[in-house]
Coordinates of C-alpha atoms in Angstrom, one line a residue:
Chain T
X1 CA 15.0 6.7 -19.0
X2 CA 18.1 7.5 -16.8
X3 CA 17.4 5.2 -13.7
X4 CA 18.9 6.2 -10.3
X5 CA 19.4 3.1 -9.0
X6 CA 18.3 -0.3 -11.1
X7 CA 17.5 -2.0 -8.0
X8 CA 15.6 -1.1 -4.8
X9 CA 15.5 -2.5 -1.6
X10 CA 12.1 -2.5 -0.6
X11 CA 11.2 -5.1 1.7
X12 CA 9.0 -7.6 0.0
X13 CA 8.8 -5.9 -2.9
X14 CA 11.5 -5.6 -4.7
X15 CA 13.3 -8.5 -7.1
X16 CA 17.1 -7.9 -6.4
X17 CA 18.9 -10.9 -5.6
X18 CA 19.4 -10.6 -1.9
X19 CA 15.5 -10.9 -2.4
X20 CA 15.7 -13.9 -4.2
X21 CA 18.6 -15.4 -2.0
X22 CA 16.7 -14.2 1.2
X23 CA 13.4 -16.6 -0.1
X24 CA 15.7 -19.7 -1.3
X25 CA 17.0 -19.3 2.3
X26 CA 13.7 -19.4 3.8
X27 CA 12.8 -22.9 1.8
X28 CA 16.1 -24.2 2.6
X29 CA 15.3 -23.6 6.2
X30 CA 12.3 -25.1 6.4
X31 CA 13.1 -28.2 4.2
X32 CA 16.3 -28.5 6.6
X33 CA 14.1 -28.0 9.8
X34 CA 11.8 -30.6 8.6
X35 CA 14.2 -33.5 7.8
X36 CA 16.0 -32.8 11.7
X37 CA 12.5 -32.8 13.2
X38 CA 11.3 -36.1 11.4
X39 CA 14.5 -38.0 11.5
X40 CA 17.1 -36.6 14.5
X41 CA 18.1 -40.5 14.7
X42 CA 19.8 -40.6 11.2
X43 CA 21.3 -37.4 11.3
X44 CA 22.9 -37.6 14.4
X45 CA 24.5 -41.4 13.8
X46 CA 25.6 -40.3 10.3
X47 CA 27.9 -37.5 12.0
X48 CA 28.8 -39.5 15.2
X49 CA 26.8 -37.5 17.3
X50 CA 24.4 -39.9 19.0
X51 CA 22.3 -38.6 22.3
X52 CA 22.2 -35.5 20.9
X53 CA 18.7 -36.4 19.2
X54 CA 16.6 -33.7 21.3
X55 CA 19.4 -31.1 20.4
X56 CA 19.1 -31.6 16.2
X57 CA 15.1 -31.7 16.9
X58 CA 15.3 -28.2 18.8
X59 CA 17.1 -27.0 15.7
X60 CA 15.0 -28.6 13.3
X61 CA 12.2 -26.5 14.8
X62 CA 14.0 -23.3 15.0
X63 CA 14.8 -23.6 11.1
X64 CA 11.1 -24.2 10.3
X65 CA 10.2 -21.2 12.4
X66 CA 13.5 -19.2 10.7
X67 CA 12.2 -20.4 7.4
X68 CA 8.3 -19.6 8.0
X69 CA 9.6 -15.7 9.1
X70 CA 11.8 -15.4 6.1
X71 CA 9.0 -16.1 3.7
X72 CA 6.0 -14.4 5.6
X73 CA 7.9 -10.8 6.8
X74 CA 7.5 -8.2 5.2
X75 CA 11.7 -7.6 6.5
X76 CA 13.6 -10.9 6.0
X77 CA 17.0 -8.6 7.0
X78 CA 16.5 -9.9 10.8
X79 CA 15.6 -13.2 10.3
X80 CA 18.3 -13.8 8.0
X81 CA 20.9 -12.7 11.0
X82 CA 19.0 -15.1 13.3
X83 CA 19.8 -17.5 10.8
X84 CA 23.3 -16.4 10.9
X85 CA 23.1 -17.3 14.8
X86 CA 21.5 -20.2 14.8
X87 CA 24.5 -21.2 12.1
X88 CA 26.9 -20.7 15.0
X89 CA 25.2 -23.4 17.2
X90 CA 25.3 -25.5 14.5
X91 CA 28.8 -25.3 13.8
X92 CA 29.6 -25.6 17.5
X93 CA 27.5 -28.8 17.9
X94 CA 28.5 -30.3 14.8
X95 CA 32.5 -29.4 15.6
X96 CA 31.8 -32.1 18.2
X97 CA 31.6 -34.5 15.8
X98 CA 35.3 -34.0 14.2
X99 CA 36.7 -35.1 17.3
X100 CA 39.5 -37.8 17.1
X101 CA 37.8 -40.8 18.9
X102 CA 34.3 -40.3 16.6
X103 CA 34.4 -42.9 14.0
X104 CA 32.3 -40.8 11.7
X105 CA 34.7 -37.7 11.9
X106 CA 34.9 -37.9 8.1
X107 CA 31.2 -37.3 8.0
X108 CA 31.3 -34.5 10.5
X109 CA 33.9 -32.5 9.2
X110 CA 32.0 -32.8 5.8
X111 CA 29.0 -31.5 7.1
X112 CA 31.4 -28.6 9.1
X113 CA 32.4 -27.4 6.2
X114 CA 28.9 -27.4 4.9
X115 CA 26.7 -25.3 7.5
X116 CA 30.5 -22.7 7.1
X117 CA 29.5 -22.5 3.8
X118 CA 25.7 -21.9 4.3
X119 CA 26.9 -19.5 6.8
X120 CA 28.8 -17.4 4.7
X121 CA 25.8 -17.3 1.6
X122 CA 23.8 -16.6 5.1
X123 CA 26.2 -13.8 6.0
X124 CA 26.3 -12.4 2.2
X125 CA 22.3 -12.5 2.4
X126 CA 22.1 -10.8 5.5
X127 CA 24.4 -7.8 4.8
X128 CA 22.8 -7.1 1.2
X129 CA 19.6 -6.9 2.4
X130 CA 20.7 -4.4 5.3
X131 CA 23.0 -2.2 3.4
X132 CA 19.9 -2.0 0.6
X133 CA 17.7 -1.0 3.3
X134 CA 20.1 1.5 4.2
X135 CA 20.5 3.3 1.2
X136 CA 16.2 3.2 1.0
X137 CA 16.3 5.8 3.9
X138 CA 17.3 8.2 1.5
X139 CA 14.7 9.8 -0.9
X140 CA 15.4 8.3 -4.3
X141 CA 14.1 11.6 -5.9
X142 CA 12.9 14.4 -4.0
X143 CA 9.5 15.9 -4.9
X144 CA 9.5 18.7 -2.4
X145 CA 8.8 21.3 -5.2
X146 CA 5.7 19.0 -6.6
X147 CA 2.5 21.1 -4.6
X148 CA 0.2 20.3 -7.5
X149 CA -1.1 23.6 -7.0
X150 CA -0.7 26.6 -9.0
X151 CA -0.8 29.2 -6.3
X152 CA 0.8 27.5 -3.6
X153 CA -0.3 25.5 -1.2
X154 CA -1.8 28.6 1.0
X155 CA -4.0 29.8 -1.3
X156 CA -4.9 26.1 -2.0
X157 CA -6.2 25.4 1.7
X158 CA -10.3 25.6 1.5
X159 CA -10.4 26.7 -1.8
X160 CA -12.9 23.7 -2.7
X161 CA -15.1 24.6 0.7
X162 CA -17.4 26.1 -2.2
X163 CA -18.4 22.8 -3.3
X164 CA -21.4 21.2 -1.9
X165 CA -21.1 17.7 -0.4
X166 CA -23.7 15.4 -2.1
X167 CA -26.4 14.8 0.5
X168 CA -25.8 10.4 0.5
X169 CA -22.2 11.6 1.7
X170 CA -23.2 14.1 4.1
X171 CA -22.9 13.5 7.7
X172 CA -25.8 13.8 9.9
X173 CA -25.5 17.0 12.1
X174 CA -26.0 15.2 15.0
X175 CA -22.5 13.2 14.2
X176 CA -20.7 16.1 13.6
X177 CA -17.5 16.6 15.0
X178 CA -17.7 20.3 15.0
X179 CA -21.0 20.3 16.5
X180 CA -19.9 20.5 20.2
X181 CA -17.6 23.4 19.2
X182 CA -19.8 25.8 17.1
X183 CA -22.6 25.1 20.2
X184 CA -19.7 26.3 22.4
X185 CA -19.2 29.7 20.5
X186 CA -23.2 30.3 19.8
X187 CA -23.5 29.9 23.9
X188 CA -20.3 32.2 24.0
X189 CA -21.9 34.9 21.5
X190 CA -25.2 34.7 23.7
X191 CA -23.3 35.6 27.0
Chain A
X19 CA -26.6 5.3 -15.2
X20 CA -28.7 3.7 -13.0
X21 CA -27.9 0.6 -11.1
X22 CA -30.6 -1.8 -13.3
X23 CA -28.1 -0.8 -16.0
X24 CA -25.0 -1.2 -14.1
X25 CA -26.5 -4.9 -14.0
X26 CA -26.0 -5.7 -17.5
X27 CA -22.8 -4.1 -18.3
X28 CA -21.4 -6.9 -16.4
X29 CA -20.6 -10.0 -19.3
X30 CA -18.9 -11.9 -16.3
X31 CA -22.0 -11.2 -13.8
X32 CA -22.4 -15.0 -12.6
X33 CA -18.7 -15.5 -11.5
X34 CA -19.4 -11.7 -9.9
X35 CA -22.7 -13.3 -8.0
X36 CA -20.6 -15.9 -6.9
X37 CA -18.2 -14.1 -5.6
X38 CA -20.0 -10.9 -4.4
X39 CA -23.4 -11.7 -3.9
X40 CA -24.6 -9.2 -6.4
X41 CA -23.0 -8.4 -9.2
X42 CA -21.7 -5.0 -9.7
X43 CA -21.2 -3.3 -12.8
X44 CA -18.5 -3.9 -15.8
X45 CA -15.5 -2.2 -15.9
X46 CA -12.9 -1.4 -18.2
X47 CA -9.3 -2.9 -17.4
X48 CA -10.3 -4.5 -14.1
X49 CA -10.9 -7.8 -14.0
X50 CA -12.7 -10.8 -14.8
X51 CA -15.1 -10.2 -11.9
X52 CA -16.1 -6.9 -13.9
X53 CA -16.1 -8.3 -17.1
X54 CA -12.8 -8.9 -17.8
X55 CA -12.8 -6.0 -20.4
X56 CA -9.1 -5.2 -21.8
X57 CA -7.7 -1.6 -20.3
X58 CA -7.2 1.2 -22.8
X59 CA -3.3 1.6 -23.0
X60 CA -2.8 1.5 -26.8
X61 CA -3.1 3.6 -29.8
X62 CA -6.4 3.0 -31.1
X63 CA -9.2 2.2 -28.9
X64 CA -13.0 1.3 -29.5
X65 CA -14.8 2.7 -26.6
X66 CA -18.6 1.2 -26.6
X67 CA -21.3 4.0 -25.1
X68 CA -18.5 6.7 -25.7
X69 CA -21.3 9.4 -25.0
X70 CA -21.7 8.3 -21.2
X71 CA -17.8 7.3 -20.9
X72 CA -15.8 10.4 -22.5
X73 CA -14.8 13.7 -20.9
X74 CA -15.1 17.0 -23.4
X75 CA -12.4 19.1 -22.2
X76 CA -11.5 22.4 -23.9
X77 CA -8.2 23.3 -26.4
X78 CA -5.3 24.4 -25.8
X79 CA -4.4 22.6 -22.3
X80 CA -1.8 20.2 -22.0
X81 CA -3.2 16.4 -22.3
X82 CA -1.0 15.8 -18.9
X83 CA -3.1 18.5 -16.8
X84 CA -6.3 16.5 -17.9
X85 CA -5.6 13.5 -18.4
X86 CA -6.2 12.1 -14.5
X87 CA -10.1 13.4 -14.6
X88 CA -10.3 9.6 -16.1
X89 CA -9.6 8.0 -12.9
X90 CA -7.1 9.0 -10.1
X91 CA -8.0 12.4 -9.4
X92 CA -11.5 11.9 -9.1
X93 CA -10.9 8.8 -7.0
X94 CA -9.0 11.0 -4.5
X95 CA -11.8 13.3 -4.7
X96 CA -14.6 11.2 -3.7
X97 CA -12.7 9.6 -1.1
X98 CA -12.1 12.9 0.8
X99 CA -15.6 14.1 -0.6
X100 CA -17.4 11.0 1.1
X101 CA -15.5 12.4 4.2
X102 CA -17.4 15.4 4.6
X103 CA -14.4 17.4 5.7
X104 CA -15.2 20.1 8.1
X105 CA -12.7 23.0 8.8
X106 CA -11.7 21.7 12.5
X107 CA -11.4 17.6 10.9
X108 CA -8.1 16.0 11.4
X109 CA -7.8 13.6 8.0
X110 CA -5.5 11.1 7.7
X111 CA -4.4 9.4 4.6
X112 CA -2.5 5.8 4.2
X113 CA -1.0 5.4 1.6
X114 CA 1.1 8.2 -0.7
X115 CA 0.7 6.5 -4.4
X116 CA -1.5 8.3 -7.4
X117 CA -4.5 7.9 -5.4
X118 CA -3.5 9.1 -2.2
X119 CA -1.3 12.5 -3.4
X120 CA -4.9 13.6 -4.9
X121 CA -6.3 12.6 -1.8
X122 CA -4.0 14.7 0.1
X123 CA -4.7 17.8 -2.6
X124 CA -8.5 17.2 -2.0
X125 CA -8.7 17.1 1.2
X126 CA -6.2 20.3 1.2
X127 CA -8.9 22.2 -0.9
X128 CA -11.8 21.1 1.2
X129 CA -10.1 22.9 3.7
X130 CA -9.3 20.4 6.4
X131 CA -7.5 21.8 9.3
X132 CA -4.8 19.4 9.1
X133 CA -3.8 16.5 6.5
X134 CA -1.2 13.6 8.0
X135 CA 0.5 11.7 5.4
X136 CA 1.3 7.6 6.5
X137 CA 3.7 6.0 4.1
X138 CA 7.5 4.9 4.2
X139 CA 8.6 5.8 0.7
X140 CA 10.9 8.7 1.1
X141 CA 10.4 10.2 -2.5
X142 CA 6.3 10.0 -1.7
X143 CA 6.7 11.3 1.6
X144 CA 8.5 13.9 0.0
X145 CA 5.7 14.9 -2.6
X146 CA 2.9 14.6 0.0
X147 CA 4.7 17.4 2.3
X148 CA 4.8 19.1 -0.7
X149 CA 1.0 19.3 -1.2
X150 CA 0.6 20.6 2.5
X151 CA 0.4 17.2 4.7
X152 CA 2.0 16.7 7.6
X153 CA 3.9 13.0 6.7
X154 CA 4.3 10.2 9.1
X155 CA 7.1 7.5 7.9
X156 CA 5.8 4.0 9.4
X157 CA 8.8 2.8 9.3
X158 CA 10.5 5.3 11.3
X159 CA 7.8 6.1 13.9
X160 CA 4.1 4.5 16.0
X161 CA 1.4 5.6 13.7
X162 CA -0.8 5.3 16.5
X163 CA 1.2 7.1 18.9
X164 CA 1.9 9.7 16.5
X165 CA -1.8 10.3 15.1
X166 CA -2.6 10.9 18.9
X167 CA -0.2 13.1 19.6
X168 CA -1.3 15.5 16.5
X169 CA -4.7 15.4 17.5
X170 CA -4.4 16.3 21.0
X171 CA -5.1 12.1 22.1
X172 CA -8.4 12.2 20.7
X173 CA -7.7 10.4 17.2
X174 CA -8.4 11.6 13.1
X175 CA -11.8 12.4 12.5
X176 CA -11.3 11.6 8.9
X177 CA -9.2 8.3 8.0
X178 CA -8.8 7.7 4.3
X179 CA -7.5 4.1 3.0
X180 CA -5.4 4.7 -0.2
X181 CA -4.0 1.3 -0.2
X182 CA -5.8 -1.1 -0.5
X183 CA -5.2 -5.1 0.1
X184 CA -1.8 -5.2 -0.5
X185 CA -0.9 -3.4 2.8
X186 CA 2.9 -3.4 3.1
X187 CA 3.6 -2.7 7.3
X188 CA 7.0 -3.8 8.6
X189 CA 7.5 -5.7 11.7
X190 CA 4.0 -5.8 13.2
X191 CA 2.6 -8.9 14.5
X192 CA -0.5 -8.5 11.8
X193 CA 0.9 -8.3 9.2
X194 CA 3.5 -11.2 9.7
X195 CA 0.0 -13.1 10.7
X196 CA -1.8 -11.8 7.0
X197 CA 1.2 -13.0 5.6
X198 CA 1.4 -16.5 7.0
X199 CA -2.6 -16.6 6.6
X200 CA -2.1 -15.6 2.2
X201 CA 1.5 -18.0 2.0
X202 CA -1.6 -20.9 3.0
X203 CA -4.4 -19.8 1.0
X204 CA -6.4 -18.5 4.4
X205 CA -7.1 -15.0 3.9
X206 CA -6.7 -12.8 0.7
X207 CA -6.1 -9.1 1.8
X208 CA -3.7 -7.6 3.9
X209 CA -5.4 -5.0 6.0
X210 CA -3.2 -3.6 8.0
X211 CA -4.2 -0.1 7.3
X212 CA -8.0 -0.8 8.2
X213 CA -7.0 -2.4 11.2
X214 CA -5.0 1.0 12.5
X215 CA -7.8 3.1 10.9
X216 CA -10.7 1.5 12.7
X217 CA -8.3 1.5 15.6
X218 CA -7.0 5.4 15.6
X219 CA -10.1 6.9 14.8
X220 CA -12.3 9.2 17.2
X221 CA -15.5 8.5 17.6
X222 CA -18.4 9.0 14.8
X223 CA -15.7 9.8 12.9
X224 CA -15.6 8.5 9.1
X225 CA -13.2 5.8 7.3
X226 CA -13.3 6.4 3.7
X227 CA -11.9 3.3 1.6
X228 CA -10.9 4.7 -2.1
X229 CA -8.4 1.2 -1.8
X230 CA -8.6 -1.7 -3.3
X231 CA -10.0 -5.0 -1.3
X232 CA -10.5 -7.9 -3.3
X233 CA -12.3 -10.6 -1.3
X234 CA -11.4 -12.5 2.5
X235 CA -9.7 -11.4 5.6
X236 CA -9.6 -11.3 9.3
X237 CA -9.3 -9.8 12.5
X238 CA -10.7 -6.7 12.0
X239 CA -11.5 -4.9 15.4
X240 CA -15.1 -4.3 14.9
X241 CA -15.9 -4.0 18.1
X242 CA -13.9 -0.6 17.6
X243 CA -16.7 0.3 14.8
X244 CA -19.5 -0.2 16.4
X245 CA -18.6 1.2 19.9
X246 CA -17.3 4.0 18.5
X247 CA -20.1 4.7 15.4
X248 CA -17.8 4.8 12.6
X249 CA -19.0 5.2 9.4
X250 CA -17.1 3.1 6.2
X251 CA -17.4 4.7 3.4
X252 CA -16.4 3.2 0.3
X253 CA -17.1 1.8 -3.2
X254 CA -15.6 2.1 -6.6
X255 CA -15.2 5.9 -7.8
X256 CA -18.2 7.4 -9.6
X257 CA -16.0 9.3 -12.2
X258 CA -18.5 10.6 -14.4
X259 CA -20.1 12.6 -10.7
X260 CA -16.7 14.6 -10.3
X261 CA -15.2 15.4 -13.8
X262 CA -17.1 18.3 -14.1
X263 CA -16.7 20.1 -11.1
X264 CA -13.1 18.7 -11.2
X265 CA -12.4 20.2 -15.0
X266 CA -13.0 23.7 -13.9
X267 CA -10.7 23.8 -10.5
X268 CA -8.1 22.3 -13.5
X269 CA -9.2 25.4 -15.6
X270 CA -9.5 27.5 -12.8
X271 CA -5.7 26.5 -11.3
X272 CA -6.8 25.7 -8.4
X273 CA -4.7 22.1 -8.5
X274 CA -2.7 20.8 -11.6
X275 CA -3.1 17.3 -11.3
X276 CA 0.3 16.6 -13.7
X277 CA 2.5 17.3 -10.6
X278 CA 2.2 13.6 -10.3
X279 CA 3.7 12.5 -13.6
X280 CA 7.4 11.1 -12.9
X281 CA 8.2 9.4 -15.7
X282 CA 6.9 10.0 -19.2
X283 CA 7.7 6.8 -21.7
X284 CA 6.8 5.8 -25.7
X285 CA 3.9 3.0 -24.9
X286 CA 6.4 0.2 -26.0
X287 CA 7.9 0.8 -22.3
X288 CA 5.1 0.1 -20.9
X289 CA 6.0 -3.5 -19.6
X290 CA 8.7 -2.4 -18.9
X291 CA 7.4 0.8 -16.9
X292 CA 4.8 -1.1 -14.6
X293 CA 7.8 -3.5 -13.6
X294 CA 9.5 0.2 -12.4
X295 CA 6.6 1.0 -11.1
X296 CA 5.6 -2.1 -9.4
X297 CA 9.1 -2.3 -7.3
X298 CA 8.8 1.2 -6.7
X299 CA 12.3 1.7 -8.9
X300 CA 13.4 5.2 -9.8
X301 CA 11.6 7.1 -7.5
X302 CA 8.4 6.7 -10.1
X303 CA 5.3 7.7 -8.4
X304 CA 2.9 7.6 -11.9
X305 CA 4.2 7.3 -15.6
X306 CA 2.5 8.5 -18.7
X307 CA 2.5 6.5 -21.8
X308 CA 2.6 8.2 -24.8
X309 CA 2.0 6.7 -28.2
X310 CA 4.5 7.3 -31.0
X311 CA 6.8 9.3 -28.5
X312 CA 10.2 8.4 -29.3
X313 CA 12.4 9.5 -26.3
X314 CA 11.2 9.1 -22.7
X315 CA 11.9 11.4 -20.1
X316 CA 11.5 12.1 -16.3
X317 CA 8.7 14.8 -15.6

């Protein structure tokens, strides 16, 4: 077989590896969002950033709903870029932390470079999965000459009317559709 | 065969009560539910009660133009067939694999006045305009809005499921929902399509179900059922009803059911081929296996 293209993009169904990196994401998400909703405390004094408890709790939730998205939709593309967003507020909050008087700089600037580095696999993600979907706009094989009918698709129309519906898949005449309109031209061929 | 027959065929049936009620007949290649009997992709094959089962077809014409009387092809038939097409019905079709490009075709020869196409697969969009439908790409535009506006705001007489409960809709609050529901073990069909369907449909008109549905889901509007008088339609395809009457309109050329076939492979491809066909890889639409082939083309 001469394949087109070895890989698709279709959402949710295909296997390529923005696929694959798009549903570790989604995990990672949730697993990250679960350990800043259940302990804000110990995040935030390991990085110098105490009283900003609430903040890391907001986030946590926004990664477990981030995460959730990513592995339910159908189109992860979207909520990869959200990710991609909420990475920004991360790094801006967490950039707070590598400020000189903070006695856990070290540990801030660590976990800077970390959420950089989860943004840019976040970033490579995100732009697979949209250039993939892309290039699926575009017919991967056209069919336009497949009619499946041997004398065109004219003479095909109500070529079958010949057959008789079964009477357990009839519809009553009363239920008929057509009814109103065939009543309509008997009344018109009586006037 | 009649249904007190259909009964026993069934080696599976109390797993089939359990999980149906009743049991329903055996089937080949389906699954446990129906017996768990193996599918017939391999060289040799030992069919039991081969006089009910086979179709005698005439020499001389091309295995390919035959060989979907065995299942697809009449599928698509009875699902338009159960429709009761009339010459002014609107019939729309979700769903532009195997099943629903014979679905188009049949409802094309029983001489509906329009057939819309739903799917989001260019290459299948492609091949349905092809057969005379008009196509709708979900992706691209409202189903709802556009179904309307081809019937003059009054809906499809005729809807026709040809997908089945692994509905695949993009960014529609639904189907994120079904897929939340099945990531927790909640609900074990997507239907999307039957939602729009029961939706989009005029009144007393007809939803045929030639798809697939395997067991539990929710929030299906109903209340759009039974205030409208719909009438479902549905069921697994009685083959043996349609091959006749569907071998002479091959012999006759009124349809040439091969138009299908993209991809024609030796059998030992055949892992390899549902994988293609499974991610929807290569523009395939429906292989053939052919044992002993040695080189594999595309149709």
């Amino acid at each position: 077989m001469h394949s087109a293209v070895s890989k698709t993009a279709l959402r949710g169904q295909s296997r390529s590896g923005h696929d694959q990196l798009a549903r570790n994401l989604g995990y990672f998400s949730i697993a990250l969002g679960v350990a800043e909703l259940l302990a804000p405390r110990a995040l935030c004094n390991a990085i110098g950033l105490k009283g900003l408890e609430s903040v890391v709790r907001a986030y946590g939730a926004r990664e477990v709903a981030t995460g959730v998205a990513i592995l339910a939709s159908h189109d992860p593309a979207p909520w990869i870029w959200a990710r991609v967003a909420g990475d920004m507020a991360d790094i801006a909050t967490v950039a707070i932390g590598t400020q000189q008087h903070n006695s856990k700089r070290e540990n801030a600037t660590l976990a800077l470079a970390a959420v950089a580095a989860v943004t840019v696999v976040d970033v490579i993600c995100a732009g697979g999965l949209s250039a993939e979907k892309g290039d699926r706009k575009t017919a991967i094989a056209d069919y336009r000459d497949r009619s499946g009918f041997p004398q065109g698709v004219s003479a095909a129309k109500g070529a079958a009317r010949d057959f008789r519906v079964p009477d357990d898949m009839r519809v009553p005449e009363l239920l008929r559709a057509d009814r109103f309109e065939r009543r309509q031209g008997k009344a018109g061929s009586h006037s | 065969m009649a249904i007190f027959r259909c009964e026993t065929t069934n080696r599976n049936k109390q797993l089939a009560d359990k999980a149906f009620g009743h049991t329903t007949a055996g089937l080949f290649g389906y699954t446990h539910l129906t017996g768990g009997y193996p599918g017939g992709q391999a060289e040799y094959l030992r069919v039991p009660f081969a006089d009910a089962t086979h179709i005698k077809v005439p020499d001389g014409i091309p295995d390919e133009k035959l060989l979907f009387l065995s299942d697809i092809f009449p599928t698509g038939w009875q699902a338009a067939v159960q429709c009761d097409i009339q010459p002014t019905d609107t019939v729309a079709i979700w769903g532009c694999g195997p099943v629903g490009q014979m679905t188009i075709r049949s409802a094309v020869l029983l001489g509906a006045k329009q057939v819309i196409a739903i799917d989001r697969l260019p290459e299948r969009l492609s091949m349905a305009k092809a057969g005379g439908a008009i196509t709708i790409n979900f992706e691209d535009e409202s189903v709802v809005e556009r179904l309307n506006e081809l019937t003059g705001g009054k809906g499809p007489e005729k809807c026709i499921d040809a997908v089945g409960l692994e509905a695949h809709s993009t960014g529609s609050i639904d189907s994120m929902y079904d897929r939340a529901k099945q990531a927790m073990m909640l609900e074990t069909d997507r239907p999307h399509v039957l939602r729009e369907m029961m939706y989009v449909c005029r009144p007393a008109g007809i939803l045929s179900i030639p798809g697939v549905y395997g067991g539990l889901l929710d929030k299906l509007p109903l209340g759009a059922v039974m205030n409208k008088g719909l009438t479902i339609r549905t069921g697994q395809t009685h083959v043996n009803r349609w091959t006749d009457d569907l071998l002479n309109r091959v012999l006759e050329n009124q349809i040439d059911p091969s138009f299908v076939i993209t991809h024609t492979e030796p059998l030992e491809r055949g892992p390899e081929m549902y994988k293609t066909f499974r991610d929807k890889q290569d523009g395939c639409i429906k292989v053939v296996l052919k044992p002993g082939a040695n080189g594999a083309a595309h149709a």
